[in-house]
Amino acid sequence: MSMLRTRTTGSGWVVLGLLLLGNASQPASCAPPDAAASRAQGMSGSRDLIPRERNALTAAILGAPLDEAGVVDTGPRKYLVHFVEFKDADSCSKFNVPEITVFDRFERFADVFIPVDNKVDDRLKALRAAPGYVWDEFGAESIAPPPITGNKGTSRAVPEAIVRGGFGELTGKGVIVVIIDTGLDFRNADFVTYDQSGEATSRLRYFWDTSGEEYAEGRLGQPSPVSYPNGAPIGTLYSRDDLNRELRSNRTLIPVWDIDGHGTSCAGIAAGNGNNSEGKYKGVAPEAELIGVRLGDDLENAFLLNTICGWVHQLAGNTPVVFSCSFGSRAGGHDGMTIEERQLDARFPDSIVGRALCIAAGNDGTQALHAKVDCGGSNAPGVLSWSTPSPAYMEVYYGTSDDKDLRYADKLGLKETGAVNPLLDTYVSFFEVPAGPGEMQLYSQSGKKFTAHAYFTSFVDGCAFQGACAADGGIVASPGVTCQAITVGSYDWNDQFDRHGHITAFTDPLKGEPLTIGALSKYSSVGPLRTRKVTKPDIASPGQYYAAPAARNTRALRDTSGQYDLFNGTSAATPYTAGIVALLMQKKPSITLGELKSLLQTCATQDRFTGPVPNDSWGNGKLDRAAVEKMISKL
């Protein structure tokens, strides 16, 4: 799974087991561990592979045969994906290291493939010695070609009115909505138009399956816009003509499915036309064009996000575009400063016309994944205390770059990998912690005071910081912390679902209690950013619950018709927001991203649930129907 990413819908709780906080082990004391039993160690400062990267590399090498010289054989080829930042665009454009393939460049940023074999360390050293190099970050491990790989309750309120089927005369016509997700069931009637004779036409301009079979001559589709270093395209690109041939055929011509169904439901909330429900479950922008990008069932190709944005920008020309991304990672410093996030910032400046990027804030609102400790000398250490039912990754960000002065002590014999990140001017540690309770002292040898932030980055049920070190908030997912993105939280707008011929009231998925219509969803991840004075999330939108288009051949809690499934989470709130942006872009195609964000800031609803805004939970407020009406009236 790229960067430990996951889809962010609440429906992923059962399937992935990511979000429910189970019964953890008894908390360890927050008192410093006994000095005699602890091991004080200095920081490595070695710029070695971080645990996630090292484990991916080890697994890849162990799974590949060696030739007579002891070198890993080349096929099927495995690669590490790294994001690289240079000091300027000129250094980036001139970057050229043998056997490192650049698959995307934008200004001072490059995304590269590094072959996995026993020379990978030498290649990383060469990368880091390149003129103008500043920093690089692990993105994913990839393979070429990629393999094909609610309870009843008592309702307390009627559903809140939201925007469905457009707003007035605005329907999203003339705007492209890009759904980057697990896929999109383009065969679903909610993404098809029919003429008077019943002939089907796809509403998708393109569908890029990044994780399907390698493109083959004689089949529908064309090679994808990006290829692996060995020449294999990263999936297949299907045009509207290709999709129409499939829709009008009596047999399957395109072997692509949304096996998970997540992306299909997201697309329906943003832009479904409601054909399967006689218009009842129309999306926000039912006449918008669609582009679907399938990242894979586990979102393994999420490392392509910047590349996808660049590709769509080129092919769309002057047509307004809004991107919807309902996925995220717990990794990173939760500050918008990873190379991927900085590159997205560069692609989406406030001045850009007719472009917007909507990203889910994440569903970790109830998770104790963040710790904050104030540290001094050995007599006044900061103490991290935690418990995890299975091994997990932990990252620590120190309020100093003096790694020679930093020390850590623990009873578990933890091994640290770390380096000074020049983008942050901060030392960063990576730990792989075993199952069970754990505790660690952090201090400086000199006695200098500093603050440290720690984050669990693994999707482990029950993994949590405990005691005084546990910090509230600061857990918006990556890349949702991208400053220029419209980052979306979720609020509860509906608890009713047509099931087995009658209306069932669904309760809160975490507590089993009836929903409070209009309140923030308990799972919605909250800010602030760790170091930057930027409001995240930007907005909270209707997220729980929807009847959303269901992909065929998927397991889902379906409505009476069998065509729609129960769907919720910040994953649902994000495409809703993208649909609203599409309506605004239709009203004013020349609107800039800065204008869009200003409208969200000034028009978002403030009520008894939001309290004073902006704040770390609601961002600038609630994107309810009243807020939409106010925004449209200002254009």
Short mmCIF file of N, CA, C and O in Angstrom, two decimals, residues 13-70:
data_model
loop_
_atom_site.label_atom_id
_atom_site.label_comp_id
_atom_site.label_asym_id
_atom_site.label_seq_id
_atom_site.Cartn_x
_atom_site.Cartn_y
_atom_site.Cartn_z
N TRP A 13 -14.17 0.61 7.67
CA TRP A 13 -13.85 0.09 9.00
C TRP A 13 -13.95 -1.42 9.06
O TRP A 13 -13.09 -2.09 9.59
N VAL A 14 -15.02 -1.98 8.51
CA VAL A 14 -15.20 -3.42 8.58
C VAL A 14 -14.21 -4.13 7.67
O VAL A 14 -13.58 -5.11 8.02
N VAL A 15 -14.04 -3.58 6.46
CA VAL A 15 -13.21 -4.25 5.47
C VAL A 15 -11.74 -4.21 5.86
O VAL A 15 -11.02 -5.20 5.78
N LEU A 16 -11.27 -3.03 6.32
CA LEU A 16 -9.85 -2.87 6.55
C LEU A 16 -9.46 -2.96 8.02
O LEU A 16 -8.31 -3.16 8.35
N GLY A 17 -10.46 -2.79 8.91
CA GLY A 17 -10.13 -2.84 10.33
C GLY A 17 -9.17 -1.75 10.74
O GLY A 17 -8.26 -1.98 11.52
N LEU A 18 -9.33 -0.53 10.22
CA LEU A 18 -8.35 0.51 10.44
C LEU A 18 -8.71 1.46 11.57
O LEU A 18 -7.85 2.04 12.20
N LEU A 19 -9.99 1.67 11.81
CA LEU A 19 -10.35 2.87 12.54
C LEU A 19 -10.94 2.65 13.92
O LEU A 19 -10.93 3.55 14.73
N LEU A 20 -11.53 1.50 14.19
CA LEU A 20 -12.17 1.33 15.49
C LEU A 20 -11.12 1.10 16.57
O LEU A 20 -10.26 0.24 16.45
N LEU A 21 -11.20 1.86 17.63
CA LEU A 21 -10.23 1.76 18.71
C LEU A 21 -10.64 0.63 19.64
O LEU A 21 -11.58 0.75 20.41
N GLY A 22 -9.93 -0.46 19.57
CA GLY A 22 -10.30 -1.64 20.36
C GLY A 22 -9.77 -1.55 21.78
O GLY A 22 -9.23 -0.54 22.22
N ASN A 23 -9.89 -2.66 22.52
CA ASN A 23 -9.40 -2.70 23.89
C ASN A 23 -7.89 -2.87 23.88
O ASN A 23 -7.37 -3.96 23.64
N ALA A 24 -7.18 -1.79 24.14
CA ALA A 24 -5.72 -1.85 24.13
C ALA A 24 -5.22 -2.49 25.41
O ALA A 24 -5.95 -2.66 26.38
N SER A 25 -3.93 -2.81 25.42
CA SER A 25 -3.33 -3.32 26.63
C SER A 25 -3.36 -2.25 27.71
O SER A 25 -3.56 -1.08 27.45
N GLN A 26 -3.13 -2.66 28.96
CA GLN A 26 -3.13 -1.69 30.04
C GLN A 26 -2.06 -0.64 29.77
O GLN A 26 -0.95 -0.95 29.36
N PRO A 27 -2.39 0.64 29.99
CA PRO A 27 -1.41 1.69 29.69
C PRO A 27 -0.18 1.58 30.56
O PRO A 27 -0.27 1.27 31.77
N ALA A 28 0.96 1.84 29.94
CA ALA A 28 2.19 1.88 30.72
C ALA A 28 2.25 3.20 31.46
O ALA A 28 1.70 4.19 31.04
N SER A 29 2.93 3.21 32.58
CA SER A 29 3.05 4.44 33.36
C SER A 29 3.81 5.49 32.56
O SER A 29 4.70 5.18 31.79
N CYS A 30 3.44 6.75 32.76
CA CYS A 30 4.16 7.84 32.11
C CYS A 30 5.35 8.29 32.92
O CYS A 30 5.98 9.29 32.60
N ALA A 31 5.66 7.60 34.02
CA ALA A 31 6.88 7.92 34.75
C ALA A 31 8.08 7.45 33.94
O ALA A 31 8.00 6.47 33.20
N PRO A 32 9.22 8.15 34.01
CA PRO A 32 10.39 7.73 33.23
C PRO A 32 10.80 6.31 33.60
O PRO A 32 10.73 5.90 34.75
N PRO A 33 11.21 5.52 32.61
CA PRO A 33 11.64 4.16 32.91
C PRO A 33 12.89 4.16 33.80
O PRO A 33 13.65 5.12 33.82
N ASP A 34 13.02 3.11 34.55
CA ASP A 34 14.15 2.99 35.45
C ASP A 34 15.45 3.11 34.67
O ASP A 34 15.69 2.40 33.70
N ALA A 35 16.32 4.00 35.11
CA ALA A 35 17.54 4.29 34.35
C ALA A 35 18.42 3.06 34.19
O ALA A 35 19.04 2.85 33.15
N ALA A 36 18.47 2.23 35.22
CA ALA A 36 19.35 1.07 35.15
C ALA A 36 18.86 0.07 34.12
O ALA A 36 19.65 -0.70 33.57
N ALA A 37 17.54 0.05 33.91
CA ALA A 37 16.99 -0.93 32.98
C ALA A 37 16.86 -0.36 31.57
O ALA A 37 16.51 -1.08 30.65
N SER A 38 17.10 0.93 31.41
CA SER A 38 16.93 1.56 30.10
C SER A 38 18.27 1.68 29.41
O SER A 38 19.33 1.66 30.03
N ARG A 39 18.20 1.82 28.09
CA ARG A 39 19.43 1.99 27.31
C ARG A 39 19.40 3.38 26.69
O ARG A 39 18.56 3.66 25.85
N ALA A 40 20.32 4.25 27.11
CA ALA A 40 20.41 5.58 26.52
C ALA A 40 21.23 5.49 25.25
O ALA A 40 22.32 4.90 25.23
N GLN A 41 20.69 6.06 24.17
CA GLN A 41 21.37 5.99 22.88
C GLN A 41 21.33 7.34 22.20
O GLN A 41 20.39 8.10 22.36
N GLY A 42 22.34 7.60 21.41
CA GLY A 42 22.33 8.78 20.57
C GLY A 42 21.55 8.50 19.30
O GLY A 42 21.28 7.35 18.95
N MET A 43 21.19 9.55 18.61
CA MET A 43 20.47 9.40 17.36
C MET A 43 21.41 8.96 16.25
O MET A 43 22.60 9.28 16.25
N SER A 44 20.87 8.25 15.27
CA SER A 44 21.71 7.67 14.23
C SER A 44 22.24 8.73 13.27
O SER A 44 23.39 8.72 12.89
N GLY A 45 21.36 9.65 12.88
CA GLY A 45 21.77 10.69 11.94
C GLY A 45 22.38 10.15 10.68
O GLY A 45 23.21 10.79 10.04
N SER A 46 21.99 8.94 10.28
CA SER A 46 22.69 8.24 9.21
C SER A 46 22.05 8.37 7.85
O SER A 46 22.63 7.94 6.86
N ARG A 47 20.84 8.91 7.79
CA ARG A 47 20.09 9.00 6.52
C ARG A 47 19.94 7.61 5.90
O ARG A 47 20.00 7.44 4.69
N ASP A 48 19.79 6.58 6.73
CA ASP A 48 19.55 5.24 6.24
C ASP A 48 18.11 5.11 5.77
O ASP A 48 17.30 6.01 5.93
N LEU A 49 17.78 3.94 5.22
CA LEU A 49 16.40 3.67 4.84
C LEU A 49 15.53 3.66 6.09
O LEU A 49 15.91 3.11 7.11
N ILE A 50 14.37 4.29 6.00
CA ILE A 50 13.43 4.24 7.11
C ILE A 50 12.80 2.85 7.14
O ILE A 50 12.87 2.12 6.14
N PRO A 51 12.19 2.43 8.26
CA PRO A 51 11.68 1.05 8.34
C PRO A 51 10.73 0.66 7.23
O PRO A 51 10.83 -0.43 6.67
N ARG A 52 9.77 1.54 6.87
CA ARG A 52 8.82 1.20 5.80
C ARG A 52 9.55 0.94 4.49
O ARG A 52 9.24 0.03 3.74
N GLU A 53 10.55 1.77 4.22
CA GLU A 53 11.32 1.66 2.99
C GLU A 53 12.20 0.41 3.01
O GLU A 53 12.27 -0.34 2.04
N ARG A 54 12.85 0.19 4.15
CA ARG A 54 13.73 -0.97 4.28
C ARG A 54 12.95 -2.27 4.15
O ARG A 54 13.37 -3.21 3.47
N ASN A 55 11.77 -2.33 4.78
CA ASN A 55 10.96 -3.55 4.71
C ASN A 55 10.47 -3.81 3.29
O ASN A 55 10.40 -4.95 2.84
N ALA A 56 10.07 -2.74 2.59
CA ALA A 56 9.64 -2.90 1.20
C ALA A 56 10.78 -3.41 0.34
O ALA A 56 10.62 -4.30 -0.50
N LEU A 57 11.97 -2.86 0.56
CA LEU A 57 13.14 -3.27 -0.22
C LEU A 57 13.52 -4.71 0.08
O LEU A 57 13.77 -5.51 -0.83
N THR A 58 13.53 -5.07 1.37
CA THR A 58 13.88 -6.44 1.76
C THR A 58 12.90 -7.45 1.16
O THR A 58 13.29 -8.47 0.60
N ALA A 59 11.61 -7.14 1.25
CA ALA A 59 10.60 -8.05 0.71
C ALA A 59 10.75 -8.20 -0.78
O ALA A 59 10.59 -9.29 -1.34
N ALA A 60 11.06 -7.11 -1.45
CA ALA A 60 11.20 -7.16 -2.90
C ALA A 60 12.41 -7.99 -3.31
O ALA A 60 12.34 -8.81 -4.23
N ILE A 61 13.54 -7.80 -2.60
CA ILE A 61 14.75 -8.53 -2.96
C ILE A 61 14.61 -10.02 -2.64
O ILE A 61 14.97 -10.89 -3.44
N LEU A 62 14.03 -10.32 -1.47
CA LEU A 62 13.86 -11.73 -1.10
C LEU A 62 12.92 -12.45 -2.05
O LEU A 62 13.01 -13.66 -2.22
N GLY A 63 12.02 -11.71 -2.67
CA GLY A 63 11.07 -12.33 -3.59
C GLY A 63 11.56 -12.42 -5.00
O GLY A 63 10.83 -12.84 -5.89
N ALA A 64 12.81 -12.03 -5.26
CA ALA A 64 13.34 -12.03 -6.62
C ALA A 64 14.52 -12.99 -6.73
O ALA A 64 15.33 -13.10 -5.82
N PRO A 65 14.64 -13.71 -7.83
CA PRO A 65 15.76 -14.64 -8.01
C PRO A 65 17.06 -13.91 -8.27
O PRO A 65 17.06 -12.78 -8.78
N LEU A 66 18.18 -14.54 -7.93
CA LEU A 66 19.49 -13.97 -8.19
C LEU A 66 20.12 -14.66 -9.40
O LEU A 66 19.93 -15.85 -9.63
N ASP A 67 20.89 -13.89 -10.16
CA ASP A 67 21.62 -14.51 -11.26
C ASP A 67 22.94 -15.06 -10.72
O ASP A 67 23.21 -15.03 -9.52
N GLU A 68 23.81 -15.57 -11.61
CA GLU A 68 25.04 -16.21 -11.16
C GLU A 68 25.97 -15.25 -10.43
O GLU A 68 26.78 -15.66 -9.60
N ALA A 69 25.85 -13.95 -10.75
CA ALA A 69 26.70 -12.96 -10.10
C ALA A 69 26.12 -12.46 -8.78
O ALA A 69 26.69 -11.60 -8.12
N GLY A 70 24.96 -13.01 -8.40
CA GLY A 70 24.33 -12.59 -7.16
C GLY A 70 23.51 -11.34 -7.29
O GLY A 70 23.17 -10.70 -6.30
#
